[in-house]
Amino acid sequence: MKTAAIVVDHLSKHFKVYKKEPGVWGSIKSLWHREYETVKAVQDISFSIDEGEVIGFIGQNGAGKTTTLKMLSGLLYPTSGEVSVLGYTPWERKPDFQKQFSLVMGQKNQLWWDLPAIETFELNKAIYDIPDNQYKKTLGTLVELLDVADIIKVQVRKLSLGQRMKCELIAALLHNPKLLFLDEPTIGLDVIMQKTLRDFIREYNREFGATIILTSHYMDDVKELCKRAIIIEKGTKIFDGELQSIIAKYAKNKILSLVFSKPVQRSDLEPYGEIKELTQDGTNYTATLLVGRKSATASASKVLSKLPVQDLTIEEPPIEAIIRDVFADTKRS
Amino acid sequence: MKYTLNSYWKVFWKFRSIHAMRTFEYRKNFFFWAVVATMWTLFNIFFYKILYQHTTTVGGWGEYQLYTLVGLYTMFDAIIWSVLSHSMKYYTRDIYSGEFSNLLTKPINTVFLIFTRYNNYNNLPRFVIGVGLTIWSLLQLGAAPTPLSLMLALLAIGLGLIWISAVWLCISTLAFYVEKLDNINEVFPALRRIYSYPASIYTNTLHLVLTTVIPLGLITTLPAETLHGHLSLTSFAWLLVSTLIAVVSAALFFRFSIKRYAGVAN
Ligand SMILES: Nc1ncnc2c1ncn2[C@@H]1O[C@H](COP(=O)(O)OP(=O)(O)OP(=O)(O)O)[C@@H](O)[C@H]1O
Ligand SMILES: [Mg+2]
């Protein structure tokens, strides 16, 4: 039976920030009068995550993803709500709890800048009280998976962003955490390096059965690694479920791609759906239509019977586009 | 899985070796500051030398008696500049920058990490001069401390250091409340003046305050007097009590304050 690694119950976090009017005069005025405003970074979120699951946290900038991860790792005290992570209350910061998780933030680093990464690894060995043989074994595995045998002996300030990120990951994983919070681990990396890290994260999950929460603005990260996703918008959870069912829930349209044997007019197509693209350059006659989900097959057969169709495909829209639509909708409402 | 003293010990020395490596990495910087610190110390001793060309006692202390105190002061100062001011600087900086999160997620006491993770070795020569000056002054005085008074002197030094650390931690912890508090770590160094002289130069209420509740006057005077063979048990008691109070207040204040830690948004 699966047990829950994380249970989050009506969690909220509000920040008090003050607003400064622009300019020096605004600064002077703020000396005696400050207008405070409450930012509801996280607002009444609940979910639970099983051991061994890999979850994607999706949301726009400022949605509250990092704030949630910070509460789960015990850095922030919540404004209200209950959290249980591996059976512990995170912000009590018990060493036995802290030895079982790791928080990796793409923009933050824990490596000693002017020394080779291996020195930070040895420091963490002492801090996490890792036995010699376990340390050697884990380090060996991680170094091999990430192919960094030489890199870890070079001063960190001389490494590229991608090389450094690999070392950051090793530093965070040496104690074999059961639980991993990855906050935009692939930010700023090139496509190949992103892929390397993704493969590595998948491998780590498989090898150690680790529970992983991942946030990323690259949908590829989430699509490749996570079966389940949680979408957060303005501090509240708006979706929680299988990534695939986002399509079922939110996609209003399907995409109809058409290739014609002869030129067709825009007006010929208009009755069937929203025209996304139409190419009539003398040799290629193609069009892309957005058609209602339910009426997709009906529209397709009408187009087939009325127009000189050579080829036709019906596709689901990409998840990126659906999520973009979801966010656009919530903004409007 | 209980943490043993052993692993704290290992972490402590790992940090020392990290900073030794960094010192070698930037050895020119090290030599420069080591020379500056040494010059400064010699200048300070020279100043007392001149003082005694015009008088025979300061607050009842003869020249060589005072050198014991100056030696101790130099040792304290070496530790303050190489360890405490460094640790506290990075502590307040990290609260402001959000790097403090790194410490909070580690399975080791946060205050321990705050005090042990940084140091430099620039003041090492200074520390040696301090030890040397203390021993030399005792030899000049013909004072041979008994093992007991030696132990008590070390205890007094230890208590003084703990008191200073606790009070400094309280001051720096204000960084959780004020968005940016530049120079907050210069508050304590400004107070060092007080114990660069024997406590006996202060009179009346000031003397009372500086040797009891705020035992700044005892920091160097107590171990120096102990080494000279004048044991003051009341002073010891006061230093012990104030240190306990300082440590408990610092611990409570720190625990209360980290709840306010918001880090930075990113
Ligand atoms: N320390 C803080 N003080 C004040 N406001 C904060 C703080 N941290 C976060 N916030 C605010 O809380 C909200 C959520 O921020 P958070 O960093 O959790 O977003 P996010 O989903 O991680 O965004 P991004 O994708 O840009 O990283 C934002 O409006 C942010 O300005
Ligand atoms: Mg974030």
mmCIF file of C-alpha atoms and ligand atoms in Angstrom, chain A residues 65-66 183-184, chain B residues 266, ligand 2:
data_model
loop_
_atom_site.group_PDB
_atom_site.id
_atom_site.type_symbol
_atom_site.label_atom_id
_atom_site.label_comp_id
_atom_site.label_asym_id
_atom_site.label_seq_id
_atom_site.Cartn_x
_atom_site.Cartn_y
_atom_site.Cartn_z
ATOM 1 C CA LYS A 65 5.384 27.671 -5.975
ATOM 2 C CA THR A 66 8.625 28.603 -4.261
ATOM 3 C CA ASP A 183 12.798 24.562 -7.711
ATOM 4 C CA GLU A 184 13.549 25.298 -11.357
ATOM 5 C CA ASN B 266 13.698 34.041 -5.148
HETATM 6 MG MG MG C 2 9.870 30.427 -7.729
#
